[in-house]
Coordinates of C-alpha atoms in Angstrom, one line a residue:
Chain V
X1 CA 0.0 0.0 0.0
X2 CA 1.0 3.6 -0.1
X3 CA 2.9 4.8 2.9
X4 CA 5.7 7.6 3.6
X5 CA 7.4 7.6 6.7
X6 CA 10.0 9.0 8.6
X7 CA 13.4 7.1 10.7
X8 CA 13.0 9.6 13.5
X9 CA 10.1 11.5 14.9
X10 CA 12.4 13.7 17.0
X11 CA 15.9 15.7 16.4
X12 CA 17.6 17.7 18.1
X13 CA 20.9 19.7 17.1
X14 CA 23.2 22.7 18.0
X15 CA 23.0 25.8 16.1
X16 CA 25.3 26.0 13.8
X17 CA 25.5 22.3 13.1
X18 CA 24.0 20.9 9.9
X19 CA 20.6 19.0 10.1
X20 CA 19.5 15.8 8.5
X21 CA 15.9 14.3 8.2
X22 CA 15.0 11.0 6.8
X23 CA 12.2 10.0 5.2
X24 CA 11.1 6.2 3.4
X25 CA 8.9 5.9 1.5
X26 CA 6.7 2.7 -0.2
X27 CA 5.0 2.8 -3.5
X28 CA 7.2 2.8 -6.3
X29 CA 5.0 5.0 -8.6
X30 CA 5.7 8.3 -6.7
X31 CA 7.4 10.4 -8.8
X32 CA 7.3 13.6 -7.3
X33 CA 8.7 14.2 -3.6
X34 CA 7.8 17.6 -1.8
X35 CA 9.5 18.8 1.8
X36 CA 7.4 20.9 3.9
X37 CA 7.9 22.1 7.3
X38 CA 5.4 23.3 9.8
X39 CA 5.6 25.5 12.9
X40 CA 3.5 26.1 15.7
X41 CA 0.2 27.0 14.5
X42 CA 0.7 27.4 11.1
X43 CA 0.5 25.3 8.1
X44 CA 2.7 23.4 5.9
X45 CA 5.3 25.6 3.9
X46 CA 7.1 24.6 1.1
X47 CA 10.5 23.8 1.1
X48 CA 12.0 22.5 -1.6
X49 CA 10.9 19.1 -4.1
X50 CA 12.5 16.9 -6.4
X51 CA 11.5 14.2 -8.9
X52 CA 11.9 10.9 -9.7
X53 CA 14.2 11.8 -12.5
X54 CA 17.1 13.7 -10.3
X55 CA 18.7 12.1 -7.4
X56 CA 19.7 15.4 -5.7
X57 CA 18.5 19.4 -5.4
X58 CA 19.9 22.1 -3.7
X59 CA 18.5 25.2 -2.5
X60 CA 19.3 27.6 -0.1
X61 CA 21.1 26.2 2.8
X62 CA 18.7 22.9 1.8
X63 CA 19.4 19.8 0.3
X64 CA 17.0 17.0 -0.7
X65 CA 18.9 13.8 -1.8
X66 CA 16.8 11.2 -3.4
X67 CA 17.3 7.4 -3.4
X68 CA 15.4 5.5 -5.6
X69 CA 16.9 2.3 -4.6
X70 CA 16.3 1.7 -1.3
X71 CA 13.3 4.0 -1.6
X72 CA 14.9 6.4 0.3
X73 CA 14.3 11.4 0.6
X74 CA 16.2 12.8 3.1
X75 CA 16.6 16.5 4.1
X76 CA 19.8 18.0 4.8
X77 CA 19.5 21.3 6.4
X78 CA 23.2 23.7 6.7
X79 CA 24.0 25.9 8.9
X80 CA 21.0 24.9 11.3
X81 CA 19.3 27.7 13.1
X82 CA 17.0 28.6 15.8
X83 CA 14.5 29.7 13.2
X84 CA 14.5 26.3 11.3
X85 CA 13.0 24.7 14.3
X86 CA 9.9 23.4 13.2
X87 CA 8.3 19.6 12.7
X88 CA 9.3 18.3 8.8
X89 CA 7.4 16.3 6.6
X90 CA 8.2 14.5 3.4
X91 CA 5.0 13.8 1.2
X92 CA 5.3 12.0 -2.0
X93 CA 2.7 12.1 -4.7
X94 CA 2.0 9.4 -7.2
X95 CA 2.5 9.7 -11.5
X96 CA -1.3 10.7 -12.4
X97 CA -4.1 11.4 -11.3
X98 CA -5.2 14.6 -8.9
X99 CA -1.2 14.7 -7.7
X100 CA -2.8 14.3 -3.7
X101 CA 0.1 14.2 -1.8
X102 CA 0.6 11.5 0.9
X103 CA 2.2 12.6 3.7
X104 CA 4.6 10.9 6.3
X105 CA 4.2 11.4 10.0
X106 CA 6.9 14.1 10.1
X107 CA 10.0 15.1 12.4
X108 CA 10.2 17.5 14.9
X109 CA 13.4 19.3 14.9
X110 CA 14.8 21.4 18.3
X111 CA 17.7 23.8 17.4
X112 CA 19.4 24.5 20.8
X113 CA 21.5 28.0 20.8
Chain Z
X1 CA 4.4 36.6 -2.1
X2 CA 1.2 35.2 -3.2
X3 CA -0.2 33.2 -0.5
X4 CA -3.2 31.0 0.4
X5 CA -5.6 32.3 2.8
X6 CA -8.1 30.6 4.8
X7 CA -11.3 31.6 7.2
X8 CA -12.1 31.8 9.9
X9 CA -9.1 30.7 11.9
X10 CA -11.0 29.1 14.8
X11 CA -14.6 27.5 14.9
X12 CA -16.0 26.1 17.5
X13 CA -19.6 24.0 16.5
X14 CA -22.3 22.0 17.9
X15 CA -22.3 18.2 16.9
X16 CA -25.1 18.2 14.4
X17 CA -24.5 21.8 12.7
X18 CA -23.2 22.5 9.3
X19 CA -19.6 24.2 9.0
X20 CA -18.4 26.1 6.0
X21 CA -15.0 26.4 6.1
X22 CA -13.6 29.0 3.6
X23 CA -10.1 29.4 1.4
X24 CA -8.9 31.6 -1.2
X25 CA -6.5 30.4 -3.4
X26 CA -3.1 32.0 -5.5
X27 CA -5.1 33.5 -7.9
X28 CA -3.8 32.0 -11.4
X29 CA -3.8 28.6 -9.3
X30 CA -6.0 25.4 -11.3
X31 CA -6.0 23.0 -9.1
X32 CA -7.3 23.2 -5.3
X33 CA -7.3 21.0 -2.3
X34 CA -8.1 20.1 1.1
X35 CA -6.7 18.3 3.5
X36 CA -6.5 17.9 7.4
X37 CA -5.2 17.1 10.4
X38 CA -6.0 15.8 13.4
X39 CA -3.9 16.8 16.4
X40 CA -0.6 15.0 16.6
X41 CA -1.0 13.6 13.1
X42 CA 0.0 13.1 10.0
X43 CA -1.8 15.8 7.1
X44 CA -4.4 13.4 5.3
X45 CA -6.0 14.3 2.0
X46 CA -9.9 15.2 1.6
X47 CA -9.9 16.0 -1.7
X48 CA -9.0 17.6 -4.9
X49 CA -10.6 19.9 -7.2
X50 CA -10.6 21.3 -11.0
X51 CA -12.2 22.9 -13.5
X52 CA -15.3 23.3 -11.0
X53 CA -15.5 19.4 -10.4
X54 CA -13.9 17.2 -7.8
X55 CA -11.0 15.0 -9.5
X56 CA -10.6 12.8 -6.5
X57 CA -11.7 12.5 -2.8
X58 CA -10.6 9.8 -0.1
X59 CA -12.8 7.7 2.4
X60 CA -12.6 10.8 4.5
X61 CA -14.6 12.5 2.3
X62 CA -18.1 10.8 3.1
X63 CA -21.8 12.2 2.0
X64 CA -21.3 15.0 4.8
X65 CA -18.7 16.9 2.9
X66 CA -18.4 18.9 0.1
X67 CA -16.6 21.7 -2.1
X68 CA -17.9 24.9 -3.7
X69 CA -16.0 27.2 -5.9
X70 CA -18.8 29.6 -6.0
X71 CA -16.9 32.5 -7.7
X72 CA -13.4 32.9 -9.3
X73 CA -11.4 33.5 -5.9
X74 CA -13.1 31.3 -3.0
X75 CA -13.1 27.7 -2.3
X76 CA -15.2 26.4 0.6
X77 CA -15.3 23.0 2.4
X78 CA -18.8 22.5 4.2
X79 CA -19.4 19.8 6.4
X80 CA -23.6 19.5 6.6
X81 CA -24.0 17.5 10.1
X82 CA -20.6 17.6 12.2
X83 CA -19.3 14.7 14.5
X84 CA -16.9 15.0 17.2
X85 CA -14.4 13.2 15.2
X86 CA -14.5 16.3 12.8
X87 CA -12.6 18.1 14.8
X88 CA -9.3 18.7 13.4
X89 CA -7.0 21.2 11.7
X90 CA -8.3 21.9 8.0
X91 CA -6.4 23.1 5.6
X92 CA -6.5 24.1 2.0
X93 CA -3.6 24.4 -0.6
X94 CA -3.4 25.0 -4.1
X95 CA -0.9 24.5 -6.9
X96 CA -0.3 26.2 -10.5
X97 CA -1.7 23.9 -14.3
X98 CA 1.9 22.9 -14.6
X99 CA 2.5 18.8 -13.7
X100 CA 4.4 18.4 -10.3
X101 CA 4.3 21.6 -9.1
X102 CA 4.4 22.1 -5.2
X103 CA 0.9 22.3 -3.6
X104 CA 0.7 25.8 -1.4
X105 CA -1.2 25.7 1.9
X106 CA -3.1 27.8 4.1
X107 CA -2.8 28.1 7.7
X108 CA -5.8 26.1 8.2
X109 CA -8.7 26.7 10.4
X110 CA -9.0 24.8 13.8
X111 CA -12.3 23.0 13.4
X112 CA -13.5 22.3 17.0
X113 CA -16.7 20.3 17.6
X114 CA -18.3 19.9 21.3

């Protein structure tokens, strides 16, 4: 069945240090992967997204790395600060259809100062 | 930035009454959604929406739901006879007519039913 998922439900790093979040995921059709994170009362935001195609993206101070192998997104957050505190989630949405997305059960990271 | 925007923030219901829960998309968004989250949880997809018809909808979305896009810039989720298992976070996103592009999301309303 369709499931994403994450390793960890909690992290917790130093500021300054780099951040990573893991996600696995199940159903071989996804072909899109999206990370959002979500603070305190509001909803998810967009942080970056890769497809099936590419096995790595970078942004700004954010990395998603893709492995289509072992069926495997991870996050990698540089430079982690108090402001990227927040819980993460991966969702994954399938090749057709409405493009729903399926979320996993997300990761809350603590930045301590 | 564009952003989605969704009211009200709070509602508080009787078990039994109808809930309209509003959203207004990115405006040159096609495609529209809803989704929620109870406390603690995962975000679960409702359903999706376009070109004025729903495109698909989960279990979740039962008889006692539906969507409305009654003019060019709203999009409302109305539950007709609320259950205490409604209650939830509720939110809305939307994304732009190109494929895989990243669905945008409100910051929900807090449905709460007593």
């Amino acid at each position: 069945g369709e499931s994403v998922g994450l390793h960890l439900p909690t992290l917790s790093v130093q500021e300054g240090d780099n951040s990573i979040i893991n996600c696995a995921y199940s159903n071989s059709a996804s072909d899109y992967f999206i990370w959002y994170k979500q603070e305190s009362g509001k909803g998810p935001q967009f942080i970056i997204d890769i497809r099936s195609n590419m096995d790595k993206r970078q942004g700004q101070r954010v990395t998603v790395l893709l492995n289509k192998t072992v069926k495997h997104l991870s996050l990698q957050i540089a430079a982690t600060q108090p402001g990227d505190s927040a819980v993460y989630f991966c969702a994954e949405n399938k090749r057709g259809g409405s493009e729903k997305l399926v979320f996993g059960k997300g990761t809350k990271l603590t930045v301590n100062p | 930035e564009p952003e989605v925007t969704q009211t009200p923030s709070h509602q508080v219901t009787q078990m039994g009454q109808e809930v309209i829960l509003r959203c207004v998309p990115i405006s040159n968004h096609l495609y529209f959604y809803w989704y929620r989250q109870i406390l603690g949880q995962k975000v679960e997809f409702l359903v999706s929406f376009y070109n004025n018809e729903i495109s698909e909808k989960s279990e979740i979305f039962d008889d006692q739901f539906s969507v409305e896009r009654p003019d060019g810039s709203n999009f409302t989720l109305k539950i007709r006879s609320t259950k205490l298992e409604d209650s939830a976070m509720y939110f809305c996103a939307s994304r732009g007519g190109e494929p895989k592009s990243p669905q945008h999301f409100g910051d929900g309303t807090r449905l709460s039913i007593l």
